[in-house]
């Protein structure tokens, strides 16, 4: 998902998206440790998605604090 699409979502939606991505990352880590992971590129995609979501959440938080 692109950053522009994530910026349009609310903080609740971003939190849900982050939780889903973290669960997905956990599943990939377990598959990797047991030797069952076949799509290694998906790990990188999920890590980057998590980073994007966290960055946008921090941006939203800092703009909310600045507007106070």
PDB file of N, CA and C in Angstrom, residues 2-15 52-68:
ATOM      1  N   UNK A   2       0.510   2.209  -0.781  1.00  0.00           N
ATOM      2  CA  UNK A   2       1.303   3.414  -0.916  1.00  0.00           C
ATOM      3  C   UNK A   2       1.080   4.339   0.276  1.00  0.00           C
ATOM      4  N   UNK A   3       2.053   5.203   0.513  1.00  0.00           N
ATOM      5  CA  UNK A   3       1.969   6.140   1.628  1.00  0.00           C
ATOM      6  C   UNK A   3       0.805   7.096   1.453  1.00  0.00           C
ATOM      7  N   UNK A   4       0.532   7.500   0.230  1.00  0.00           N
ATOM      8  CA  UNK A   4      -0.588   8.421  -0.005  1.00  0.00           C
ATOM      9  C   UNK A   4      -1.920   7.775   0.373  1.00  0.00           C
ATOM     10  N   UNK A   5      -2.047   6.486   0.147  1.00  0.00           N
ATOM     11  CA  UNK A   5      -3.267   5.774   0.524  1.00  0.00           C
ATOM     12  C   UNK A   5      -3.371   5.664   2.045  1.00  0.00           C
ATOM     13  N   UNK A   6      -2.236   5.463   2.697  1.00  0.00           N
ATOM     14  CA  UNK A   6      -2.238   5.343   4.147  1.00  0.00           C
ATOM     15  C   UNK A   6      -2.550   6.671   4.822  1.00  0.00           C
ATOM     16  N   UNK A   7      -2.118   7.765   4.230  1.00  0.00           N
ATOM     17  CA  UNK A   7      -2.361   9.087   4.818  1.00  0.00           C
ATOM     18  C   UNK A   7      -3.843   9.446   4.830  1.00  0.00           C
ATOM     19  N   UNK A   8      -4.618   8.828   3.976  1.00  0.00           N
ATOM     20  CA  UNK A   8      -6.046   9.105   3.905  1.00  0.00           C
ATOM     21  C   UNK A   8      -6.834   8.353   4.972  1.00  0.00           C
ATOM     22  N   UNK A   9      -6.213   7.403   5.633  1.00  0.00           N
ATOM     23  CA  UNK A   9      -6.907   6.594   6.631  1.00  0.00           C
ATOM     24  C   UNK A   9      -6.868   7.280   8.001  1.00  0.00           C
ATOM     25  N   UNK A  10      -7.786   6.880   8.859  1.00  0.00           N
ATOM     26  CA  UNK A  10      -7.817   7.406  10.222  1.00  0.00           C
ATOM     27  C   UNK A  10      -6.794   6.658  11.084  1.00  0.00           C
ATOM     28  N   UNK A  11      -6.574   7.168  12.275  1.00  0.00           N
ATOM     29  CA  UNK A  11      -5.600   6.525  13.161  1.00  0.00           C
ATOM     30  C   UNK A  11      -6.063   5.139  13.582  1.00  0.00           C
ATOM     31  N   UNK A  12      -7.373   4.962  13.735  1.00  0.00           N
ATOM     32  CA  UNK A  12      -7.900   3.637  14.083  1.00  0.00           C
ATOM     33  C   UNK A  12      -7.627   2.631  12.970  1.00  0.00           C
ATOM     34  N   UNK A  13      -7.871   3.051  11.746  1.00  0.00           N
ATOM     35  CA  UNK A  13      -7.616   2.177  10.598  1.00  0.00           C
ATOM     36  C   UNK A  13      -6.131   1.851  10.483  1.00  0.00           C
ATOM     37  N   UNK A  14      -5.295   2.843  10.737  1.00  0.00           N
ATOM     38  CA  UNK A  14      -3.847   2.606  10.678  1.00  0.00           C
ATOM     39  C   UNK A  14      -3.413   1.635  11.762  1.00  0.00           C
ATOM     40  N   UNK A  15      -4.003   1.751  12.941  1.00  0.00           N
ATOM     41  CA  UNK A  15      -3.670   0.833  14.028  1.00  0.00           C
ATOM     42  C   UNK A  15      -4.055  -0.599  13.674  1.00  0.00           C
ATOM     43  N   UNK A  52       6.286   2.194   7.042  1.00  0.00           N
ATOM     44  CA  UNK A  52       5.460   3.260   6.465  1.00  0.00           C
ATOM     45  C   UNK A  52       4.324   3.649   7.399  1.00  0.00           C
ATOM     46  N   UNK A  53       3.651   2.644   7.926  1.00  0.00           N
ATOM     47  CA  UNK A  53       2.513   2.899   8.811  1.00  0.00           C
ATOM     48  C   UNK A  53       2.976   3.636  10.061  1.00  0.00           C
ATOM     49  N   UNK A  54       4.068   3.181  10.665  1.00  0.00           N
ATOM     50  CA  UNK A  54       4.572   3.831  11.867  1.00  0.00           C
ATOM     51  C   UNK A  54       5.006   5.263  11.595  1.00  0.00           C
ATOM     52  N   UNK A  55       5.625   5.489  10.457  1.00  0.00           N
ATOM     53  CA  UNK A  55       6.054   6.839  10.093  1.00  0.00           C
ATOM     54  C   UNK A  55       4.862   7.764   9.948  1.00  0.00           C
ATOM     55  N   UNK A  56       3.833   7.309   9.272  1.00  0.00           N
ATOM     56  CA  UNK A  56       2.644   8.139   9.065  1.00  0.00           C
ATOM     57  C   UNK A  56       1.924   8.386  10.382  1.00  0.00           C
ATOM     58  N   UNK A  57       1.878   7.380  11.248  1.00  0.00           N
ATOM     59  CA  UNK A  57       1.256   7.568  12.556  1.00  0.00           C
ATOM     60  C   UNK A  57       2.025   8.609  13.372  1.00  0.00           C
ATOM     61  N   UNK A  58       3.349   8.574  13.303  1.00  0.00           N
ATOM     62  CA  UNK A  58       4.159   9.566  14.011  1.00  0.00           C
ATOM     63  C   UNK A  58       3.967  10.956  13.424  1.00  0.00           C
ATOM     64  N   UNK A  59       3.843  11.055  12.104  1.00  0.00           N
ATOM     65  CA  UNK A  59       3.581  12.341  11.466  1.00  0.00           C
ATOM     66  C   UNK A  59       2.253  12.910  11.937  1.00  0.00           C
ATOM     67  N   UNK A  60       1.229  12.064  11.986  1.00  0.00           N
ATOM     68  CA  UNK A  60      -0.085  12.514  12.435  1.00  0.00           C
ATOM     69  C   UNK A  60      -0.046  12.983  13.891  1.00  0.00           C
ATOM     70  N   UNK A  61       0.700  12.248  14.687  1.00  0.00           N
ATOM     71  CA  UNK A  61       0.799  12.592  16.105  1.00  0.00           C
ATOM     72  C   UNK A  61       1.541  13.923  16.290  1.00  0.00           C
ATOM     73  N   UNK A  62       2.606  14.126  15.539  1.00  0.00           N
ATOM     74  CA  UNK A  62       3.371  15.355  15.694  1.00  0.00           C
ATOM     75  C   UNK A  62       2.588  16.560  15.172  1.00  0.00           C
ATOM     76  N   UNK A  63       1.814  16.391  14.111  1.00  0.00           N
ATOM     77  CA  UNK A  63       1.002  17.508  13.621  1.00  0.00           C
ATOM     78  C   UNK A  63      -0.129  17.823  14.581  1.00  0.00           C
ATOM     79  N   UNK A  64      -0.660  16.810  15.250  1.00  0.00           N
ATOM     80  CA  UNK A  64      -1.727  17.031  16.242  1.00  0.00           C
ATOM     81  C   UNK A  64      -1.167  17.784  17.441  1.00  0.00           C
ATOM     82  N   UNK A  65       0.039  17.435  17.863  1.00  0.00           N
ATOM     83  CA  UNK A  65       0.663  18.120  19.002  1.00  0.00           C
ATOM     84  C   UNK A  65       1.039  19.549  18.629  1.00  0.00           C
ATOM     85  N   UNK A  66       1.449  19.771  17.391  1.00  0.00           N
ATOM     86  CA  UNK A  66       1.845  21.109  16.951  1.00  0.00           C
ATOM     87  C   UNK A  66       0.645  22.037  16.846  1.00  0.00           C
ATOM     88  N   UNK A  67      -0.522  21.479  16.559  1.00  0.00           N
ATOM     89  CA  UNK A  67      -1.708  22.307  16.405  1.00  0.00           C
ATOM     90  C   UNK A  67      -2.340  22.688  17.755  1.00  0.00           C
ATOM     91  N   UNK A  68      -1.872  22.101  18.839  1.00  0.00           N
ATOM     92  CA  UNK A  68      -2.416  22.432  20.168  1.00  0.00           C
ATOM     93  C   UNK A  68      -1.969  23.767  20.645  1.00  0.00           C
TER      94      UNK A  68
END
